[in-house]
Amino acid sequence: MRNEWILDKNHLSYWLRQLRKERELVGPLLNGGKDIVFRTVEQIHEIVLDLPASLPSPKEFLLPQYEPMLRLDIPGGEPGVHYRAQPVSPDACVKGSRAGRVYDLAERRRRIVFGVRPCDVSAVRLLDRFFLEGYRDPYYEQRRMNTLMVTIACNNPDPTCFCIGLGTGPYLDGGFDIQLTDLGNRYFVQAASAEGVRTVKATSFLFRRPGKADHDDQYEVILSAKARFRKRISLESPRGMILAGRIKDDFWQRVAARCFECGGCVYECPLCTCFTVTDRRYHGGIERARLWDTCLFKGFTRMAGGVLPNEKRMLRTKRWYYHKLIHYPEVLGGFGCVGCGRCTLTCPGKIDMAAIATAMKGLDLDGATAVVGKGRQVGIGEVMRRPKPEETGAGPEGEG
Amino acid sequence: MTVCPYCGCGCGLYLHVEDGRITGTSPSRSHPVNRGSLCVKGWNAHEFVTHPDRLKTPLIREGRGLRRATWDEALSLTAARLAEIRAEHGPDSIGVLSSAKCTNEENFLMMKFARAVLGTNNIDHCARLCHSSTVGGLAAAFGSGAMTNSISEIADASLLFVIGSNTTEQHPMIAMHMLEAVDRGATLIVADPRRTQIAEFAHIHLRHRSGTDVALLMGIMHVIVSEGLVDADFVRRRTENFDPFAEELRRYPPRVVEGITGVRADDVRRVARMYAMEKRSMLFYAMGITQHVTGVDNVRACANLVMLSGHIGLPMSGINPLRGQNNVQGACDMGALPNVYSGYQRVSDPRARRKFERAWRRRLPADPGLTIMEMMDAALSGSLRAMYIMGENPLMSDPDLNHVREAMERLDFLVVQDIFPNETAEIADVVLPAASFAEKEGTFTNTERRVQLLGRAVGPVGESMPDGDIICALSERMGYGMSYRGAYEVMEEIALLTPSYGGILHHRLSEGFGLQWPCPDGGHPGTPYLHRKKFAKGLGTFITVDFLPPDEPPDEAYPFLLTTGRICFHYHTGTMCRRTAVLEREEPECLAEINPADAERLSIRKGSRVRVSSRRGAIELKADVTERTPEGTIFIPFHYAEAAANILTNPATDPGAKIPEYKVCAVRVERVER
């Protein structure tokens, strides 16, 4: 028997109420009538079901922006202000008579995140490989083990979405915990992971088995959603162009000129994993935390002695794209991009993945060089648009 | 949702909270300013809130150190000492510095505290150091000293003229809109001695010599007039005093201007034609215009330029001073200035004074008070005996720090109220711990006059309290009752007494993304652009200006021109950003930018230690050899206490606005041998 059910929409809030008994429920909430953000749900009726396709990524629940890892208390010192402190073991002390006690601060709360998108689930599968293959990252593992994700498949992709070209959405055949497909008055429910199946079966009285009509409706919804994508982007062609050596550094130079070094693409990316570790000294001890970082910053690879091997912004921008377009496929067999379009939404310089892929396509059509003005820098945005009718003839000049 | 605590863009962001502790930040996708983006500081705005260095209890000086104290102790001592000094030396022996980092409500309360409780107009804040020339210069020309347009209009403009603003680094979210305008075909003209990132996108980048802005702008206007590109209709209908101004312009033909500024006469002509002939032209400026001894003249020249070509009073056309701090616009609006009450109502105007006297039931002083720089001089001469400083760090931010330190150490009593122990707190008699932006309620006003509500994410750390609550508690102890049920009630008082904020109330702000003043009544939707149909003061006035050189140009003894500013990853005196791991990791040390040609002459390499000295002091730091900075110029950011650029800077001020000349002073550079 396949793990497929039908949930009447009228039963959704009852179902969520049951789930909440075991876990903290996080879902998309409308904040002050402005933006939809993931927050702990207090009132189930406040959950927004009519969602835009791309919400903030649920990465923060697995790899928070600031995550305390451990705390070292120094005896005699004043206890700092802490939360969620659990001793690793009653006698877990480091060596030395004056040394203190170490507390493990890994998050262990059980949580359900409702309203995740298929692209994010695809991203989490890659995060799992990064954090759990070989060396198992205990902080990620704790959070991952305790988080159940309920996906809502995308019937209405945003204009920025391009998961369809990557096979990471708008519907998945597997890899999720639970996936809901909106069929109007009911949800088509699929469970894939053991925990997902267990969760549905625990409340099986709410579900019925799907009939042929349900399958037909689901198929129709999927088909119409797929037709709605405005961006049709394949990352194979940019990858091919890079590998063929057709993308020269002056292309990356023009891309990097538009980089504001905000880190937004990495922070928003559901599968970027750059982090750094920092120690904070409190009066009574030290807290070690990890926090989001980005490889787009020159200090990320600072070497002893202060050398910055990637001081040029161009090298860093290029590396980010190489990582996603070249290294990911080589190492993990798939692109380091799930087509969620969040970098398109956040990049102030508009040099996001979709823009770069499109710009490279432009290069492909125009020949070897992009449309560049006479002696002046032209943004990648302009590469994507038509060239200006007339140049002012101005060079970057005027001597000071 | 809340508002970013860094620059004046006023981006909307969300703070993420797990178990009562802030764990992250994310941008608001529908906010009209940032539209889903943030700069790196905004993305990391949550981190300093939980930093262990936060002040958690009041501190009182004991011998050479500070000891912990209770609120009761600290407030009683402060109230008693302030009362004592006031009784002995008069109310004007006390100076108050309010804060562009605090909310409108708190600035209003501080202003009320200074005027009604202490009885002095000696209140000022850091706007003195950044945009006092704007407030004065634009008010005289138009009657209102604020950004005339909205940020969301930028993308639709057809010409952007950016002068003296490193927009990509200092106002990244505004630069984002500028870049979009350029992508859509707008022309971008940048005038800046340094080759900043925004200059990389310019169609024309004018690298004039620092401090020659008036000459450059006069030259541009000369061409506009002599080539008949003036918007004669606009000048006739909406302005006054054109003829004497046009007469003065004759002295600045492009050839002469080339000699002063170093910008080729042809480029001056070309910029003039482009600017005047295009409609939907927006002019932007920031510290490169204001922080000069001719700051007010620079601003007036900009104002004249927009009037000359009629580029004002419409969407996508206007003059846009980019305000540096999250709430510097609001702190000015709230009257944290020595000469005006909230809404720029003059203290010397008997009608305005009577209105505030009736509302506050106190006699109020009529003479304008001292500005920051004057307070320092008064402290040195002994006429100022006490200071109450909220959320400012003058021992890092003011020019000629050695002088400032000497002055502040002479004070009988110094109270510092801040979220972190800063350089100024180290010499304070009482330190009061304040709550950060994430821990309180209130409003910030961004650079486009948008008043926005903060969202309280967590409670105050330790025993710290919101600044407003501290001021009220102190006021009670000094015998003047100030009790409000919340920030919203303070806002009601502001609305009552301030015409431009008349319709701005918290319940209206909680819907949508705030309101842009002027918003005179409860039904008013706010004003996206100013001076429609007529100027705030009626007719716009052409004010004649004349080029004057900087106060301290380079000479034989000090051959380099030092200009100071900010860098992308840091912010002002670094109290917040230098406690943020990624920001500090990225730019951990102060670098002096020097042109390769100069560097070669002085045998300086990238990373060499150099000693930079001026007539006022010297600092040692590493060199960064770069084409960004022109020959003969040194650029040093002012964020770093260990190499404080303001030890070097010149305290000479603009005669009108009293803004110091941070952008030009003469220095000597030597390589330090180890």
mmCIF file of N, CA, C and O in Angstrom, chain B residues 307-349:
data_model
loop_
_atom_site.group_PDB
_atom_site.id
_atom_site.type_symbol
_atom_site.label_atom_id
_atom_site.label_comp_id
_atom_site.label_asym_id
_atom_site.label_seq_id
_atom_site.Cartn_x
_atom_site.Cartn_y
_atom_site.Cartn_z
ATOM 1 N N MET B 307 17.096 74.347 -8.064
ATOM 2 C CA MET B 307 16.098 75.383 -8.394
ATOM 3 C C MET B 307 16.327 75.926 -9.793
ATOM 4 O O MET B 307 15.388 76.186 -10.544
ATOM 5 N N LEU B 308 17.600 76.082 -10.132
ATOM 6 C CA LEU B 308 17.954 76.627 -11.433
ATOM 7 C C LEU B 308 17.365 75.788 -12.560
ATOM 8 O O LEU B 308 16.913 76.299 -13.576
ATOM 9 N N SER B 309 17.382 74.473 -12.365
ATOM 10 C CA SER B 309 16.886 73.615 -13.438
ATOM 11 C C SER B 309 15.475 73.111 -13.154
ATOM 12 O O SER B 309 14.979 72.248 -13.864
ATOM 13 N N GLY B 310 14.877 73.633 -12.103
ATOM 14 C CA GLY B 310 13.500 73.253 -11.795
ATOM 15 C C GLY B 310 13.328 71.794 -11.431
ATOM 16 O O GLY B 310 12.260 71.213 -11.598
ATOM 17 N N HIS B 311 14.404 71.190 -10.900
ATOM 18 C CA HIS B 311 14.322 69.773 -10.557
ATOM 19 C C HIS B 311 13.867 69.577 -9.130
ATOM 20 O O HIS B 311 14.568 68.981 -8.318
ATOM 21 N N ILE B 312 12.713 70.081 -8.801
ATOM 22 C CA ILE B 312 12.231 69.894 -7.435
ATOM 23 C C ILE B 312 10.716 70.057 -7.429
ATOM 24 O O ILE B 312 10.154 70.722 -8.295
ATOM 25 N N GLY B 313 10.094 69.399 -6.465
ATOM 26 C CA GLY B 313 8.656 69.556 -6.318
ATOM 27 C C GLY B 313 7.851 68.567 -7.127
ATOM 28 O O GLY B 313 6.648 68.706 -7.256
ATOM 29 N N LEU B 314 8.517 67.574 -7.683
ATOM 30 C CA LEU B 314 7.831 66.540 -8.444
ATOM 31 C C LEU B 314 8.390 65.190 -8.012
ATOM 32 O O LEU B 314 9.490 65.125 -7.455
ATOM 33 N N PRO B 315 7.668 64.125 -8.307
ATOM 34 C CA PRO B 315 8.266 62.815 -8.039
ATOM 35 C C PRO B 315 9.529 62.666 -8.889
ATOM 36 O O PRO B 315 9.609 63.227 -9.984
ATOM 37 N N MET B 316 10.497 61.962 -8.365
ATOM 38 C CA MET B 316 11.745 61.716 -9.082
ATOM 39 C C MET B 316 12.520 62.982 -9.410
ATOM 40 O O MET B 316 13.389 62.953 -10.270
ATOM 41 N N SER B 317 12.182 64.110 -8.805
ATOM 42 C CA SER B 317 13.084 65.248 -8.964
ATOM 43 C C SER B 317 13.156 66.001 -7.655
ATOM 44 O O SER B 317 12.130 66.382 -7.093
ATOM 45 N N GLY B 318 14.376 66.165 -7.188
ATOM 46 C CA GLY B 318 14.545 66.838 -5.916
ATOM 47 C C GLY B 318 15.966 66.766 -5.433
ATOM 48 O O GLY B 318 16.869 66.360 -6.166
ATOM 49 N N ILE B 319 16.142 67.183 -4.187
ATOM 50 C CA ILE B 319 17.461 67.214 -3.580
ATOM 51 C C ILE B 319 17.403 66.324 -2.347
ATOM 52 O O ILE B 319 16.510 66.452 -1.523
ATOM 53 N N ASN B 320 18.331 65.396 -2.283
ATOM 54 C CA ASN B 320 18.180 64.346 -1.293
ATOM 55 C C ASN B 320 19.415 64.154 -0.430
ATOM 56 O O ASN B 320 20.329 63.422 -0.785
ATOM 57 N N PRO B 321 19.438 64.847 0.717
ATOM 58 C CA PRO B 321 20.506 64.598 1.677
ATOM 59 C C PRO B 321 20.306 63.212 2.280
ATOM 60 O O PRO B 321 19.211 62.909 2.755
ATOM 61 N N LEU B 322 21.314 62.370 2.234
ATOM 62 C CA LEU B 322 21.179 61.021 2.789
ATOM 63 C C LEU B 322 21.641 61.066 4.240
ATOM 64 O O LEU B 322 22.807 61.323 4.519
ATOM 65 N N ARG B 323 20.706 60.827 5.141
ATOM 66 C CA ARG B 323 21.014 60.940 6.568
ATOM 67 C C ARG B 323 21.709 59.671 7.032
ATOM 68 O O ARG B 323 21.346 58.581 6.641
ATOM 69 N N GLY B 324 22.685 59.870 7.921
ATOM 70 C CA GLY B 324 23.558 58.761 8.273
ATOM 71 C C GLY B 324 23.023 57.801 9.309
ATOM 72 O O GLY B 324 23.208 56.597 9.215
ATOM 73 N N GLN B 325 22.355 58.315 10.333
ATOM 74 C CA GLN B 325 21.951 57.443 11.437
ATOM 75 C C GLN B 325 20.502 57.020 11.264
ATOM 76 O O GLN B 325 19.710 57.731 10.657
ATOM 77 N N ASN B 326 20.189 55.874 11.885
ATOM 78 C CA ASN B 326 18.831 55.346 11.788
ATOM 79 C C ASN B 326 17.780 56.373 12.160
ATOM 80 O O ASN B 326 16.721 56.419 11.585
ATOM 81 N N ASN B 327 18.070 57.217 13.163
ATOM 82 C CA ASN B 327 17.048 58.184 13.550
ATOM 83 C C ASN B 327 17.595 59.591 13.655
ATOM 84 O O ASN B 327 17.140 60.374 14.484
ATOM 85 N N VAL B 328 18.544 59.938 12.829
ATOM 86 C CA VAL B 328 19.064 61.302 12.924
ATOM 87 C C VAL B 328 18.022 62.282 12.399
ATOM 88 O O VAL B 328 17.885 63.388 12.906
ATOM 89 N N GLN B 329 17.252 61.853 11.424
ATOM 90 C CA GLN B 329 16.171 62.716 10.947
ATOM 91 C C GLN B 329 15.188 62.964 12.083
ATOM 92 O O GLN B 329 14.791 64.098 12.339
ATOM 93 N N GLY B 330 14.837 61.890 12.775
ATOM 94 C CA GLY B 330 13.869 62.014 13.859
ATOM 95 C C GLY B 330 14.394 62.846 15.016
ATOM 96 O O GLY B 330 13.670 63.668 15.579
ATOM 97 N N ALA B 331 15.671 62.652 15.357
ATOM 98 C CA ALA B 331 16.222 63.404 16.482
ATOM 99 C C ALA B 331 16.205 64.899 16.176
ATOM 100 O O ALA B 331 15.957 65.718 17.058
ATOM 101 N N CYS B 332 16.435 65.258 14.904
ATOM 102 C CA CYS B 332 16.324 66.665 14.509
ATOM 103 C C CYS B 332 14.861 67.109 14.561
ATOM 104 O O CYS B 332 14.541 68.154 15.108
ATOM 105 N N ASP B 333 13.982 66.271 14.006
ATOM 106 C CA ASP B 333 12.556 66.614 14.015
ATOM 107 C C ASP B 333 12.045 66.842 15.428
ATOM 108 O O ASP B 333 11.162 67.657 15.659
ATOM 109 N N MET B 334 12.602 66.063 16.379
ATOM 110 C CA MET B 334 12.129 66.148 17.754
ATOM 111 C C MET B 334 12.717 67.336 18.505
ATOM 112 O O MET B 334 12.467 67.524 19.682
ATOM 113 N N GLY B 335 13.570 68.087 17.847
ATOM 114 C CA GLY B 335 14.099 69.290 18.481
ATOM 115 C C GLY B 335 15.238 69.037 19.447
ATOM 116 O O GLY B 335 15.430 69.810 20.379
ATOM 117 N N ALA B 336 15.996 67.968 19.211
ATOM 118 C CA ALA B 336 17.191 67.752 20.033
ATOM 119 C C ALA B 336 18.314 68.635 19.493
ATOM 120 O O ALA B 336 19.418 68.186 19.208
ATOM 121 N N LEU B 337 18.005 69.895 19.337
ATOM 122 C CA LEU B 337 18.915 70.896 18.777
ATOM 123 C C LEU B 337 18.792 72.141 19.661
ATOM 124 O O LEU B 337 17.746 72.377 20.249
ATOM 125 N N PRO B 338 19.846 72.938 19.742
ATOM 126 C CA PRO B 338 19.834 74.033 20.715
ATOM 127 C C PRO B 338 18.899 75.186 20.371
ATOM 128 O O PRO B 338 18.602 76.007 21.233
ATOM 129 N N ASN B 339 18.444 75.266 19.133
ATOM 130 C CA ASN B 339 17.660 76.449 18.767
ATOM 131 C C ASN B 339 16.201 76.184 18.429
ATOM 132 O O ASN B 339 15.451 77.110 18.188
ATOM 133 N N VAL B 340 15.800 74.925 18.378
ATOM 134 C CA VAL B 340 14.413 74.636 17.987
ATOM 135 C C VAL B 340 13.766 73.577 18.884
ATOM 136 O O VAL B 340 14.443 72.731 19.458
ATOM 137 N N TYR B 341 12.441 73.686 18.986
ATOM 138 C CA TYR B 341 11.648 72.604 19.579
ATOM 139 C C TYR B 341 11.337 71.597 18.477
ATOM 140 O O TYR B 341 11.806 71.730 17.344
ATOM 141 N N SER B 342 10.502 70.636 18.796
ATOM 142 C CA SER B 342 10.138 69.645 17.780
ATOM 143 C C SER B 342 9.475 70.347 16.597
ATOM 144 O O SER B 342 8.807 71.375 16.750
ATOM 145 N N GLY B 343 9.666 69.788 15.412
ATOM 146 C CA GLY B 343 9.086 70.368 14.201
ATOM 147 C C GLY B 343 9.744 71.681 13.823
ATOM 148 O O GLY B 343 9.153 72.490 13.112
ATOM 149 N N TYR B 344 10.965 71.899 14.268
ATOM 150 C CA TYR B 344 11.763 73.084 13.915
ATOM 151 C C TYR B 344 11.082 74.386 14.299
ATOM 152 O O TYR B 344 11.176 75.393 13.600
ATOM 153 N N GLN B 345 10.351 74.379 15.418
ATOM 154 C CA GLN B 345 9.750 75.606 15.925
ATOM 155 C C GLN B 345 10.799 76.304 16.790
ATOM 156 O O GLN B 345 11.319 75.710 17.730
ATOM 157 N N ARG B 346 11.103 77.525 16.456
ATOM 158 C CA ARG B 346 12.240 78.206 17.070
ATOM 159 C C ARG B 346 11.994 78.524 18.547
ATOM 160 O O ARG B 346 10.919 78.982 18.914
ATOM 161 N N VAL B 347 13.004 78.319 19.350
ATOM 162 C CA VAL B 347 12.863 78.647 20.781
ATOM 163 C C VAL B 347 12.769 80.160 20.951
ATOM 164 O O VAL B 347 12.219 80.657 21.942
ATOM 165 N N SER B 348 13.289 80.900 19.982
ATOM 166 C CA SER B 348 13.265 82.354 20.109
ATOM 167 C C SER B 348 11.916 82.941 19.679
ATOM 168 O O SER B 348 11.660 84.122 19.884
ATOM 169 N N ASP B 349 11.076 82.099 19.106
ATOM 170 C CA ASP B 349 9.756 82.568 18.688
ATOM 171 C C ASP B 349 8.812 82.515 19.898
ATOM 172 O O ASP B 349 8.504 81.439 20.416
#
